[in-house]
mmCIF file of the N, C-alpha and C atoms, coordinates in Angstrom:
data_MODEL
# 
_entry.id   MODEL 
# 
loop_
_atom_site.group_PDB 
_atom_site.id 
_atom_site.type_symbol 
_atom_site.label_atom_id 
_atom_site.label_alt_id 
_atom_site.label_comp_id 
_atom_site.label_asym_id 
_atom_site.label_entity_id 
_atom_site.label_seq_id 
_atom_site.pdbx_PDB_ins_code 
_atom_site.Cartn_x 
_atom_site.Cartn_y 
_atom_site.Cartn_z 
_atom_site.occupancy 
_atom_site.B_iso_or_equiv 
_atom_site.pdbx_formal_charge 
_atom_site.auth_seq_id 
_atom_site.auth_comp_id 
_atom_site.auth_asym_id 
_atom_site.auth_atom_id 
_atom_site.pdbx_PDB_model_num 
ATOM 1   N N  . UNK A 1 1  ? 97.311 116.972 36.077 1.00 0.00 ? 1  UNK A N  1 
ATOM 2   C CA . UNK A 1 1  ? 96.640 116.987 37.356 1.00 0.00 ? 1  UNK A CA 1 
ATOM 3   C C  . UNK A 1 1  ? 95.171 117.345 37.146 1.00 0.00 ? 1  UNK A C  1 
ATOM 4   N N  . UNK A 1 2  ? 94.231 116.251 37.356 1.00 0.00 ? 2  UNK A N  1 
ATOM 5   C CA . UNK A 1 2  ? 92.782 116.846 37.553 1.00 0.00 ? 2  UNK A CA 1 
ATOM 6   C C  . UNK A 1 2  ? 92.478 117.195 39.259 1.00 0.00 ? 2  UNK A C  1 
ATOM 7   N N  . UNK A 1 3  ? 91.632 117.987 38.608 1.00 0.00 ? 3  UNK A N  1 
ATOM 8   C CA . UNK A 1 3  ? 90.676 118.232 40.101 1.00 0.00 ? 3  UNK A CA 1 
ATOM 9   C C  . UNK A 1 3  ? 89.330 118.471 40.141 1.00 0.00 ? 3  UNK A C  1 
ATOM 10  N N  . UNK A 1 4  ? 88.759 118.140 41.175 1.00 0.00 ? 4  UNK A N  1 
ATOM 11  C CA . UNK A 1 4  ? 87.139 117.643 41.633 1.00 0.00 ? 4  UNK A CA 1 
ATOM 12  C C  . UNK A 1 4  ? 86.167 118.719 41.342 1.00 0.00 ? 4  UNK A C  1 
ATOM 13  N N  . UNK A 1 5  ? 85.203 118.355 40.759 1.00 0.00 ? 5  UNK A N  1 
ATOM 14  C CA . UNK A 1 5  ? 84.004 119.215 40.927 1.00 0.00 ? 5  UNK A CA 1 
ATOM 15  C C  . UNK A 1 5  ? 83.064 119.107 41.542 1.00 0.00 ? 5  UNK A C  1 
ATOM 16  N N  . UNK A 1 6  ? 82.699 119.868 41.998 1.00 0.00 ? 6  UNK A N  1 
ATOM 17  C CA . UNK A 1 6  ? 81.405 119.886 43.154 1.00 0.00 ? 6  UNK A CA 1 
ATOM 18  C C  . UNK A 1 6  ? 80.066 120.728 43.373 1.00 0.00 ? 6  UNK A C  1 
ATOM 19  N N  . UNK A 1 7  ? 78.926 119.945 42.785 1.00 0.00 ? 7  UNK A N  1 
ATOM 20  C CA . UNK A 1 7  ? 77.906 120.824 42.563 1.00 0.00 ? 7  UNK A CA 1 
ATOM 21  C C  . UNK A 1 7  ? 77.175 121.512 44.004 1.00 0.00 ? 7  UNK A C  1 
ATOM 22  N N  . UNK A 1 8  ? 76.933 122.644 43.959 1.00 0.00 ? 8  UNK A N  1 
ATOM 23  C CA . UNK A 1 8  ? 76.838 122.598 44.950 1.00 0.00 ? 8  UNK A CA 1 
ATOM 24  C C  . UNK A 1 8  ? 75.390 123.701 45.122 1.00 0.00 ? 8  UNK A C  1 
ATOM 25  N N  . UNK A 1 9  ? 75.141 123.988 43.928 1.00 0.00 ? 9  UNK A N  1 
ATOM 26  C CA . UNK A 1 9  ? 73.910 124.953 43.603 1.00 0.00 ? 9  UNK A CA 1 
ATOM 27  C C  . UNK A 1 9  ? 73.347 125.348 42.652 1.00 0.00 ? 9  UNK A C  1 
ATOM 28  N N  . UNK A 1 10 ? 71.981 124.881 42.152 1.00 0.00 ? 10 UNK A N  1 
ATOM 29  C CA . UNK A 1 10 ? 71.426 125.145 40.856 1.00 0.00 ? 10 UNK A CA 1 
ATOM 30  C C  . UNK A 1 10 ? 70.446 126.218 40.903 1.00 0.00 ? 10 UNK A C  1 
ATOM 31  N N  . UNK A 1 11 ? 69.822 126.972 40.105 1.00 0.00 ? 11 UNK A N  1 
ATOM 32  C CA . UNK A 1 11 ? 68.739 127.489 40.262 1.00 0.00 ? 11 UNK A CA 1 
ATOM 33  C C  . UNK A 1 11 ? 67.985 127.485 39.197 1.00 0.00 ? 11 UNK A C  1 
ATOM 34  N N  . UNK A 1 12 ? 66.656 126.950 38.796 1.00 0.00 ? 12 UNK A N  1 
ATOM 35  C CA . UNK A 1 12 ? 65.609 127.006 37.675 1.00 0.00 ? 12 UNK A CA 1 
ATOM 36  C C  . UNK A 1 12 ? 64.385 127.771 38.356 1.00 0.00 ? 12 UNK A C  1 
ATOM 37  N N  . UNK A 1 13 ? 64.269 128.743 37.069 1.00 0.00 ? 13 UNK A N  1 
ATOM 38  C CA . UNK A 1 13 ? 62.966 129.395 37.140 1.00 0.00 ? 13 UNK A CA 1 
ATOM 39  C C  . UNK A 1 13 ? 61.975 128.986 36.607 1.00 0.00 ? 13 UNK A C  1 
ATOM 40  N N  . UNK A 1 14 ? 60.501 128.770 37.165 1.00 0.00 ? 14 UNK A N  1 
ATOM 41  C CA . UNK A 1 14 ? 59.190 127.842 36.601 1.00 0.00 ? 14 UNK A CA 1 
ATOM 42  C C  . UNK A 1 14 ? 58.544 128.425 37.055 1.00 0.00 ? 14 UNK A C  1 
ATOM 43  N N  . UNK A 1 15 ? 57.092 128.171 36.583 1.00 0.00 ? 15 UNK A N  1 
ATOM 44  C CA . UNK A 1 15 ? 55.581 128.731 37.157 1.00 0.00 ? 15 UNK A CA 1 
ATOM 45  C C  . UNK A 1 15 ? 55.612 128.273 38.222 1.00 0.00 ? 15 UNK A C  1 
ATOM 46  N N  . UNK A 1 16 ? 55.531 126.789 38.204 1.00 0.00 ? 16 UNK A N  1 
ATOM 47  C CA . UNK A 1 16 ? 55.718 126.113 39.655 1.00 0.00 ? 16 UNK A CA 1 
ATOM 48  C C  . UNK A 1 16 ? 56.818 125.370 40.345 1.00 0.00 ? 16 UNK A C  1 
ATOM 49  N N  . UNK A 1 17 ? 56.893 126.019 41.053 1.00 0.00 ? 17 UNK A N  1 
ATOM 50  C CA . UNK A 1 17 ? 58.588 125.916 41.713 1.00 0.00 ? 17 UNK A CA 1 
ATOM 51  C C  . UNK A 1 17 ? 57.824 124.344 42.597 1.00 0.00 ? 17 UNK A C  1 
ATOM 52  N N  . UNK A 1 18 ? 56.927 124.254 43.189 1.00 0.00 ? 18 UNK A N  1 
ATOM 53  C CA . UNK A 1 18 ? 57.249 122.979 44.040 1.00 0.00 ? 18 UNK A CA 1 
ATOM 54  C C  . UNK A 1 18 ? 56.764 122.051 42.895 1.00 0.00 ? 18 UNK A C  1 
ATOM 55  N N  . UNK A 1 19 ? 55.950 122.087 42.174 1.00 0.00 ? 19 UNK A N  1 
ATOM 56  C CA . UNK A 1 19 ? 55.591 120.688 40.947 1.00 0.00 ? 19 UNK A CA 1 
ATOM 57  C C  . UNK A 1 19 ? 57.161 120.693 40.603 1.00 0.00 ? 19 UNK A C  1 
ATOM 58  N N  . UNK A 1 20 ? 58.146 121.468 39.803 1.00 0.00 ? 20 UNK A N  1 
ATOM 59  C CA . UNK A 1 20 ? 59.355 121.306 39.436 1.00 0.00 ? 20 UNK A CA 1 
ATOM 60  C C  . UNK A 1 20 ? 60.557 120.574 40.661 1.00 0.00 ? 20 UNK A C  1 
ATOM 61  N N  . UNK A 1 21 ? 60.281 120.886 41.959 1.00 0.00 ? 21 UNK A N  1 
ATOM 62  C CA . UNK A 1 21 ? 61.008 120.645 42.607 1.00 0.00 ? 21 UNK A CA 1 
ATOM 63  C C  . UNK A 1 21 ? 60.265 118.953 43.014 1.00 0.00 ? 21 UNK A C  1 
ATOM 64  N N  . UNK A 1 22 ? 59.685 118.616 43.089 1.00 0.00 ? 22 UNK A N  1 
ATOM 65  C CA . UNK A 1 22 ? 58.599 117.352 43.317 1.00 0.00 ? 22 UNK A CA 1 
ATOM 66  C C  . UNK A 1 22 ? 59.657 116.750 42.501 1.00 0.00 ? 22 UNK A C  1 
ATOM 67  N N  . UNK A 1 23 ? 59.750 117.046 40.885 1.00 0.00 ? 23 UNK A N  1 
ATOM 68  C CA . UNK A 1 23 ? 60.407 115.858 39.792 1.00 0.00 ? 23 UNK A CA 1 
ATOM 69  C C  . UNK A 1 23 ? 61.405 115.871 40.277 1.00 0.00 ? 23 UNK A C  1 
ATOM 70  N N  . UNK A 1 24 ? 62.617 116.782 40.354 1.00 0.00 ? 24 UNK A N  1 
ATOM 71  C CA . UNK A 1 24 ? 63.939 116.561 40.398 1.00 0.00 ? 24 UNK A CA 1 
ATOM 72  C C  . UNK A 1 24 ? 64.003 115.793 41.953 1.00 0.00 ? 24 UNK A C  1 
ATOM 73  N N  . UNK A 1 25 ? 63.002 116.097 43.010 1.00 0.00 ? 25 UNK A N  1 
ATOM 74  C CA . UNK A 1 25 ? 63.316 115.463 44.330 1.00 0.00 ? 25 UNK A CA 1 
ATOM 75  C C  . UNK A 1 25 ? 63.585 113.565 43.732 1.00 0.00 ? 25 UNK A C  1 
ATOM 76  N N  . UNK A 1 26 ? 62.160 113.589 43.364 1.00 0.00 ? 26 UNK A N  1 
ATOM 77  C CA . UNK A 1 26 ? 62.167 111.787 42.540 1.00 0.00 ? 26 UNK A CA 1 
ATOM 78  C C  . UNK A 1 26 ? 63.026 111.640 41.854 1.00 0.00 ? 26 UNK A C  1 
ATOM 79  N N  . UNK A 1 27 ? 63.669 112.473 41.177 1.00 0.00 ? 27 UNK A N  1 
ATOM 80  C CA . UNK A 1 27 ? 64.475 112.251 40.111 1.00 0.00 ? 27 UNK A CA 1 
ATOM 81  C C  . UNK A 1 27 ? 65.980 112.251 40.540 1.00 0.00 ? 27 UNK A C  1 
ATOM 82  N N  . UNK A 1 28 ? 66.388 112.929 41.408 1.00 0.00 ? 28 UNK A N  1 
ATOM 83  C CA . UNK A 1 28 ? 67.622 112.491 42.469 1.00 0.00 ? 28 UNK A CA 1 
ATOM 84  C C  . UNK A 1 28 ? 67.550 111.717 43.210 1.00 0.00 ? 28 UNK A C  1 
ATOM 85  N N  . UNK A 1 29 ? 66.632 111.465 44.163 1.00 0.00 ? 29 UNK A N  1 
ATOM 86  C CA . UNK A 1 29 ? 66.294 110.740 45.183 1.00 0.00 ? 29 UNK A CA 1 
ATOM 87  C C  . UNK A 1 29 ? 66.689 112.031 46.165 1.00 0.00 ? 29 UNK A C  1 
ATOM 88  N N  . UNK A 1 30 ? 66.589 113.100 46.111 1.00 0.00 ? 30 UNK A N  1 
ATOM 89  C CA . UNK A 1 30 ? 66.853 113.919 47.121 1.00 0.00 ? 30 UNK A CA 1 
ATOM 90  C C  . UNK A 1 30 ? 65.326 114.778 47.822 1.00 0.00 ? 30 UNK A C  1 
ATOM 91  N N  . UNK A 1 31 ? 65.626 115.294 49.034 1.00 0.00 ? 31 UNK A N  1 
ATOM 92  C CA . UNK A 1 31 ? 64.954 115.490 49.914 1.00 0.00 ? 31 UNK A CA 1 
ATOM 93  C C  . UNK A 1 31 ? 64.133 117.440 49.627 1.00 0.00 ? 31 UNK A C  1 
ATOM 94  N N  . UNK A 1 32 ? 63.493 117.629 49.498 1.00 0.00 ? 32 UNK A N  1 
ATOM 95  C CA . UNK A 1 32 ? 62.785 118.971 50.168 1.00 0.00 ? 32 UNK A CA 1 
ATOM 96  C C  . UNK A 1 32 ? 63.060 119.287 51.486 1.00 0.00 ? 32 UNK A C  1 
ATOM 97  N N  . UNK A 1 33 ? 63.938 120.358 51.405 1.00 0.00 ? 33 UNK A N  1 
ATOM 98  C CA . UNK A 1 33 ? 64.561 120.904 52.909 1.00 0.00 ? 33 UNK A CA 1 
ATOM 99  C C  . UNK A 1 33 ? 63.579 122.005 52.921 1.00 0.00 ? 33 UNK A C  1 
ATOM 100 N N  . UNK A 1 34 ? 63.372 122.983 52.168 1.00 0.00 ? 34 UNK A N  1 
ATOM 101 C CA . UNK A 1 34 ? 62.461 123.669 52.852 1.00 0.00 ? 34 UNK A CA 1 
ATOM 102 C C  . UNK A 1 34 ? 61.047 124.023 51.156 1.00 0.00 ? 34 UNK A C  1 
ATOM 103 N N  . UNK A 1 35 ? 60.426 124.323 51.262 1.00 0.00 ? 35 UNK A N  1 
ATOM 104 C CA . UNK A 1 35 ? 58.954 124.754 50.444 1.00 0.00 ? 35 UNK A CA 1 
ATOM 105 C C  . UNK A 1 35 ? 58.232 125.689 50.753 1.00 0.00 ? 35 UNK A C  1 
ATOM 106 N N  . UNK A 1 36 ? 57.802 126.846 49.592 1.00 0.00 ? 36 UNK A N  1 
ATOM 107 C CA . UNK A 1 36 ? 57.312 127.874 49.546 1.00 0.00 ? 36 UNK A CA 1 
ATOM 108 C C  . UNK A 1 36 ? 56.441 127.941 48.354 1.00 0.00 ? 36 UNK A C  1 
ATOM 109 N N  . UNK A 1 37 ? 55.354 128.434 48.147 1.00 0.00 ? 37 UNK A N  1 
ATOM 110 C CA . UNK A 1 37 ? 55.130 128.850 46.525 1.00 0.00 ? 37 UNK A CA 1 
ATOM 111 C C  . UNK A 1 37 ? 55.899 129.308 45.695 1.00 0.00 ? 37 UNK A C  1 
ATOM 112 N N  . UNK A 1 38 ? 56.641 130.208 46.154 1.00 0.00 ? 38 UNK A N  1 
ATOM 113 C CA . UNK A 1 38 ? 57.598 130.587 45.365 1.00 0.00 ? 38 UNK A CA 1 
ATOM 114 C C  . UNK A 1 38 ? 59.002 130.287 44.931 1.00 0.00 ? 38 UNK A C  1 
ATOM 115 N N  . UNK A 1 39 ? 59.494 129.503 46.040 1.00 0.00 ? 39 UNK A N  1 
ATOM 116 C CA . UNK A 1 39 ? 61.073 128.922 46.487 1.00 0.00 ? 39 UNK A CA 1 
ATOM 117 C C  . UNK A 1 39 ? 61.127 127.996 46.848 1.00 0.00 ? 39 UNK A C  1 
ATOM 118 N N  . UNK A 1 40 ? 61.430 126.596 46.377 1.00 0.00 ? 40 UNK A N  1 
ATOM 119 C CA . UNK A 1 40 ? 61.893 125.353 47.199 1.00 0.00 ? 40 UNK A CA 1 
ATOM 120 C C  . UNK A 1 40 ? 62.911 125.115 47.152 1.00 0.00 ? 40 UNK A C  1 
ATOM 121 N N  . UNK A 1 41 ? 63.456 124.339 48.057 1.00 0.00 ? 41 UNK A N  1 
ATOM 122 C CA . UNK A 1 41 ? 64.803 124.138 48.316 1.00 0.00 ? 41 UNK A CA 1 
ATOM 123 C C  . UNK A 1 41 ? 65.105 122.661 48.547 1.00 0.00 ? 41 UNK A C  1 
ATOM 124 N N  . UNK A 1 42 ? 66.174 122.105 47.860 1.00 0.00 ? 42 UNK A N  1 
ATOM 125 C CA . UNK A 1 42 ? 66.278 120.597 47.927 1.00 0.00 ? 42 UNK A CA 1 
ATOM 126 C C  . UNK A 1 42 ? 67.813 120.326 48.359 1.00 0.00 ? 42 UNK A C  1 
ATOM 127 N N  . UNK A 1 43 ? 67.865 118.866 49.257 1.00 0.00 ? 43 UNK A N  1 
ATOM 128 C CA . UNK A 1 43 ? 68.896 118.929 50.023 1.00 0.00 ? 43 UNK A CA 1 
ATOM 129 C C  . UNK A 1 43 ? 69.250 117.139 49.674 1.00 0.00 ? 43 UNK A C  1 
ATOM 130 N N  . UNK A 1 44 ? 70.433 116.900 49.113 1.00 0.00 ? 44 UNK A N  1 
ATOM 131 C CA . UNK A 1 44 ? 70.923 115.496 47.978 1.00 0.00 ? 44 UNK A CA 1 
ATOM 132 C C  . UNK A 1 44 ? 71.447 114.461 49.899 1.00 0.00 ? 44 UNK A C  1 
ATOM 133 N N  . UNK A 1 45 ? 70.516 113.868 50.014 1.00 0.00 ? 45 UNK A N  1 
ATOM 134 C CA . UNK A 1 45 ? 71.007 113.092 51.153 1.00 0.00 ? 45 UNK A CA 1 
ATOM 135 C C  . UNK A 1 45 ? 72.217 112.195 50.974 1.00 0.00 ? 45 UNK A C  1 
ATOM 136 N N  . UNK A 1 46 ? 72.604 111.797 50.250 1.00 0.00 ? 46 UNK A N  1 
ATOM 137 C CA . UNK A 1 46 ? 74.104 111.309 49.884 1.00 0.00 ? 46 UNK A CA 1 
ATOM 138 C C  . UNK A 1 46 ? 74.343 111.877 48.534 1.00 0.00 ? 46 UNK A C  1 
ATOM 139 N N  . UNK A 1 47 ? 73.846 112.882 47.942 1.00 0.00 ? 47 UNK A N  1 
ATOM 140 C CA . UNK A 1 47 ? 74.838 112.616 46.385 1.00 0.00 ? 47 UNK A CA 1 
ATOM 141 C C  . UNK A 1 47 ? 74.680 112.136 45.510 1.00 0.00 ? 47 UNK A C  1 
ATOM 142 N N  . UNK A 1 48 ? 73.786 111.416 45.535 1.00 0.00 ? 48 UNK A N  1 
ATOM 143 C CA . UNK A 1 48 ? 74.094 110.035 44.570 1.00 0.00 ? 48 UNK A CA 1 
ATOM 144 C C  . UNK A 1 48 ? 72.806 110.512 43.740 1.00 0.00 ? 48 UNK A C  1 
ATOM 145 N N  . UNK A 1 49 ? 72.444 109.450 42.159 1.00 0.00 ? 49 UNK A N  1 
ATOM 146 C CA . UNK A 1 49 ? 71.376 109.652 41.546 1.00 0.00 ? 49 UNK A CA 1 
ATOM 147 C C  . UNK A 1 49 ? 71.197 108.552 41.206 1.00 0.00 ? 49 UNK A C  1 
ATOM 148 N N  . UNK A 1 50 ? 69.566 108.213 41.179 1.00 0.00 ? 50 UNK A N  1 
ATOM 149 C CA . UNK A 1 50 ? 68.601 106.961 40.651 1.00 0.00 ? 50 UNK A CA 1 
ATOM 150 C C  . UNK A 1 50 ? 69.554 106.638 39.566 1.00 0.00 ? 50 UNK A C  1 
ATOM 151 N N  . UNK A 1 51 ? 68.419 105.217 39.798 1.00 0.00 ? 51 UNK A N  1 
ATOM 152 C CA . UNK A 1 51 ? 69.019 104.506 37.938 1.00 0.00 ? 51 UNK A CA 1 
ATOM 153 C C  . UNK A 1 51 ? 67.618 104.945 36.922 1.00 0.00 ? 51 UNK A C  1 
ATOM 154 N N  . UNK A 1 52 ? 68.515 104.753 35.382 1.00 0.00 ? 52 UNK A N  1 
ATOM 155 C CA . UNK A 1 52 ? 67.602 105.180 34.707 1.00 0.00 ? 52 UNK A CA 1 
ATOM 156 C C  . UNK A 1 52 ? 67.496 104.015 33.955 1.00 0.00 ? 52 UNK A C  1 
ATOM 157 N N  . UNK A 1 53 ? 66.538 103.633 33.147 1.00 0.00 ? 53 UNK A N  1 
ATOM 158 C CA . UNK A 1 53 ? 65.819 102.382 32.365 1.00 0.00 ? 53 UNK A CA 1 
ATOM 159 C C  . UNK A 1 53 ? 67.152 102.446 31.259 1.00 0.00 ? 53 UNK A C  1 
ATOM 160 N N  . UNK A 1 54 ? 67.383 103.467 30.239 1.00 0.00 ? 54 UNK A N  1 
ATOM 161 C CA . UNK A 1 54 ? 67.721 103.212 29.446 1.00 0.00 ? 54 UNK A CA 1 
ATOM 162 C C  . UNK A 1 54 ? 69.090 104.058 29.493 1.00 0.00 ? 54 UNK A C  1 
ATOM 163 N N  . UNK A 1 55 ? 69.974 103.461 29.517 1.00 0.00 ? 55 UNK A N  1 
ATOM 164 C CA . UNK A 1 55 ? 71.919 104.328 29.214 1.00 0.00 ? 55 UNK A CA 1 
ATOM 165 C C  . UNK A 1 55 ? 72.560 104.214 28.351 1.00 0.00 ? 55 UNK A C  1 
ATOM 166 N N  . UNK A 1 56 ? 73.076 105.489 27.835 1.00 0.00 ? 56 UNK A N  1 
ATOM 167 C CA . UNK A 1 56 ? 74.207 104.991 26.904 1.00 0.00 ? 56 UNK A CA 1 
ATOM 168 C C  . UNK A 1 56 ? 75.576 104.360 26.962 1.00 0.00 ? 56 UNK A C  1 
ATOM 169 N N  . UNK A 1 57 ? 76.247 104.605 28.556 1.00 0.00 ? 57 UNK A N  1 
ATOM 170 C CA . UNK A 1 57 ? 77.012 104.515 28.762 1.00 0.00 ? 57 UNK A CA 1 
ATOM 171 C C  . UNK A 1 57 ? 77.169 104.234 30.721 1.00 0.00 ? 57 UNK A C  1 
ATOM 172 N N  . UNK A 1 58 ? 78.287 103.743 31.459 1.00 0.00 ? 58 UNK A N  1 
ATOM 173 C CA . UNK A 1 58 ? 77.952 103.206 32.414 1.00 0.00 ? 58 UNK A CA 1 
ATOM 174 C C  . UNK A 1 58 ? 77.830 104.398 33.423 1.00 0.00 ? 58 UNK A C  1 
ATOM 175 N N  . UNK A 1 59 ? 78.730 105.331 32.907 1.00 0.00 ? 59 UNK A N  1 
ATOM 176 C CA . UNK A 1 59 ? 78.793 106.589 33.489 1.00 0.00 ? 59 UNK A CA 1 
ATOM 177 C C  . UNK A 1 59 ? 77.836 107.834 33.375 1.00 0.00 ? 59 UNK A C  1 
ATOM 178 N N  . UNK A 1 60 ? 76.828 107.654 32.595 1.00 0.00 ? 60 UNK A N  1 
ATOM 179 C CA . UNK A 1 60 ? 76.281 108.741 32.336 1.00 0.00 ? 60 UNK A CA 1 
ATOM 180 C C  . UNK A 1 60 ? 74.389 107.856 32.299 1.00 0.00 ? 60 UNK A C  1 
ATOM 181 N N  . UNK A 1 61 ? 73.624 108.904 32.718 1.00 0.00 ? 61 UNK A N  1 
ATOM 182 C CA . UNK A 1 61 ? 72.241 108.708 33.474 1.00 0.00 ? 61 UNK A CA 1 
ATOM 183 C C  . UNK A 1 61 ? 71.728 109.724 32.449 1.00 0.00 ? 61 UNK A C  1 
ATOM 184 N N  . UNK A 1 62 ? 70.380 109.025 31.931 1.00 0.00 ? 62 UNK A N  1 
ATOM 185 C CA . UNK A 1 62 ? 69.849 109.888 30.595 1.00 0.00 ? 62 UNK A CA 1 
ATOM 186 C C  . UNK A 1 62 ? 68.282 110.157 31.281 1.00 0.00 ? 62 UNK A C  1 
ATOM 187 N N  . UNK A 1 63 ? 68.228 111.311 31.229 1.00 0.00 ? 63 UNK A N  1 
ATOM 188 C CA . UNK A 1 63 ? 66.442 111.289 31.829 1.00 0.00 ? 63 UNK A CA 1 
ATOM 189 C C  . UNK A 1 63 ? 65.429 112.748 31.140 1.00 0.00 ? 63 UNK A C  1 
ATOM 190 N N  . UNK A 1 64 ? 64.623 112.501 31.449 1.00 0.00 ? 64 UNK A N  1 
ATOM 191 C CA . UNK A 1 64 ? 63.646 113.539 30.844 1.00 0.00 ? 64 UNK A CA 1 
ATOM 192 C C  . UNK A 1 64 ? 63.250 114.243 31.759 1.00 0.00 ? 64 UNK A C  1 
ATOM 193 N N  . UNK A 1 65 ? 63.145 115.909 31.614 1.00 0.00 ? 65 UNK A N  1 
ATOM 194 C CA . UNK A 1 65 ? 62.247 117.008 32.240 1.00 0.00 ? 65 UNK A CA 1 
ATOM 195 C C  . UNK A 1 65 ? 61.242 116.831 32.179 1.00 0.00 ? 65 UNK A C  1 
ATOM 196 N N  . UNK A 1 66 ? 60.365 117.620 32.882 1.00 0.00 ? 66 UNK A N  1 
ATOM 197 C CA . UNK A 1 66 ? 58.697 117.873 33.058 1.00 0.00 ? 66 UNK A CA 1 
ATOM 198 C C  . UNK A 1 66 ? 58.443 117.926 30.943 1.00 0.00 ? 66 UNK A C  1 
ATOM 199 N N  . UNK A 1 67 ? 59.238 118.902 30.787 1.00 0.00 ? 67 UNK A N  1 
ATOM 200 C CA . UNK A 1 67 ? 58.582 118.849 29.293 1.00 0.00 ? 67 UNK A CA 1 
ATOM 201 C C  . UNK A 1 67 ? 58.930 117.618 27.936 1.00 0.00 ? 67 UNK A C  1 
ATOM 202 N N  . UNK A 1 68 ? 59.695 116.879 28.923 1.00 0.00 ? 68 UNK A N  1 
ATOM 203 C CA . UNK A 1 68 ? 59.816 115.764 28.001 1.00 0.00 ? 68 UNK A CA 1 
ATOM 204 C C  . UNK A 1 68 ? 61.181 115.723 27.503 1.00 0.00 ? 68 UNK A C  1 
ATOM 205 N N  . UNK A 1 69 ? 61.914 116.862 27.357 1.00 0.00 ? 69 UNK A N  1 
ATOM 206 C CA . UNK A 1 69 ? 63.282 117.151 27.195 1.00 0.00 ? 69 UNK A CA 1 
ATOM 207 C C  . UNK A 1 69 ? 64.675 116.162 27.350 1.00 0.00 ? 69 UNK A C  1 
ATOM 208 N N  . UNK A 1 70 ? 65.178 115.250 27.358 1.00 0.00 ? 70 UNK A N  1 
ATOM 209 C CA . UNK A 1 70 ? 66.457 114.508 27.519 1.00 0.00 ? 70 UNK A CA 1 
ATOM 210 C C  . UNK A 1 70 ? 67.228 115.311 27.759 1.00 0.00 ? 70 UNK A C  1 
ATOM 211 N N  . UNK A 1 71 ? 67.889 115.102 29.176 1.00 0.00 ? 71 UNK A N  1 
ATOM 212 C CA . UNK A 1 71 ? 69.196 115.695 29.623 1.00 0.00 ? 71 UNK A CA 1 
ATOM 213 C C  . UNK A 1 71 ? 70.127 114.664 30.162 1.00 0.00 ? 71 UNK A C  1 
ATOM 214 N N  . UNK A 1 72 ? 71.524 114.401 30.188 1.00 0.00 ? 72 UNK A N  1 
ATOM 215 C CA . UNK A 1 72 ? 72.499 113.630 30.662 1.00 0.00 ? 72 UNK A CA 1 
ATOM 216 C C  . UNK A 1 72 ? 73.160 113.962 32.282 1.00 0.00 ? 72 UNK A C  1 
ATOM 217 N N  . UNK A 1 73 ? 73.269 113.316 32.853 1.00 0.00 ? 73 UNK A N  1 
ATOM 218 C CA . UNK A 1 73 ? 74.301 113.607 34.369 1.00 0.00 ? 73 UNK A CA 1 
ATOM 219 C C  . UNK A 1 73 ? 74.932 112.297 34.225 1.00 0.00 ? 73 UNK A C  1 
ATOM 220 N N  . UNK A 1 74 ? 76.508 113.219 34.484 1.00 0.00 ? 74 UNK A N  1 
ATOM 221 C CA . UNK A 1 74 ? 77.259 112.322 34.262 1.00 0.00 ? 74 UNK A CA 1 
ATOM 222 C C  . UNK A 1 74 ? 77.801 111.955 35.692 1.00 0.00 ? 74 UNK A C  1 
ATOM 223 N N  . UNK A 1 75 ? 77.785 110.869 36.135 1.00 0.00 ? 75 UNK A N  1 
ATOM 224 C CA . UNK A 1 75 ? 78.392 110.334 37.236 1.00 0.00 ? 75 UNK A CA 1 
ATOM 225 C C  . UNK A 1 75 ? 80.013 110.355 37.589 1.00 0.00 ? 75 UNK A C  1 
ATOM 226 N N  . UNK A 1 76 ? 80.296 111.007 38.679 1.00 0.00 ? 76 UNK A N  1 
ATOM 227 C CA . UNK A 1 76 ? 81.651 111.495 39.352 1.00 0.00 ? 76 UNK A CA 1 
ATOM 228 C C  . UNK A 1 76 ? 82.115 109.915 39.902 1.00 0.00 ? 76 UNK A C  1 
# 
């Protein structure tokens, strides 16, 4: 028996919380619900995530951080 996972809250610490929150907004396609200097808050209007240029696989979305970094999300 599997069962579902559901993200439902991240938190990253940065110098700049809205430049950081800017990428991942583009980078989900999700929305800025609320913005502060210090705290932004982002709200996934369906869930879902962009396409990326280059994949390894059909299920999994390969993309880069602000610092250039490669990270994977794997599609539910």
């Amino acid at each position: 028996m599997t069962t579902g996972l559901t993200l439902t809250t991240v938190n990253l610490s940065t110098p700049d919380p809205p430049g950081l929150a800017r990428f991942y907004a583009r980078l989900l396609g999700w929305e800025i619900a609320s913005e502060e200097p210090t705290f932004v808050s982002l709200r996934p209007p369906d869930g879902g995530v962009g396409p990326a240029e280059w994949q390894p696989q059909e299920d999994v979305r390969v993309y880069l951080d602000p610092a250039g970094h490669p990270f994977c999300l794997w599609l539910g």
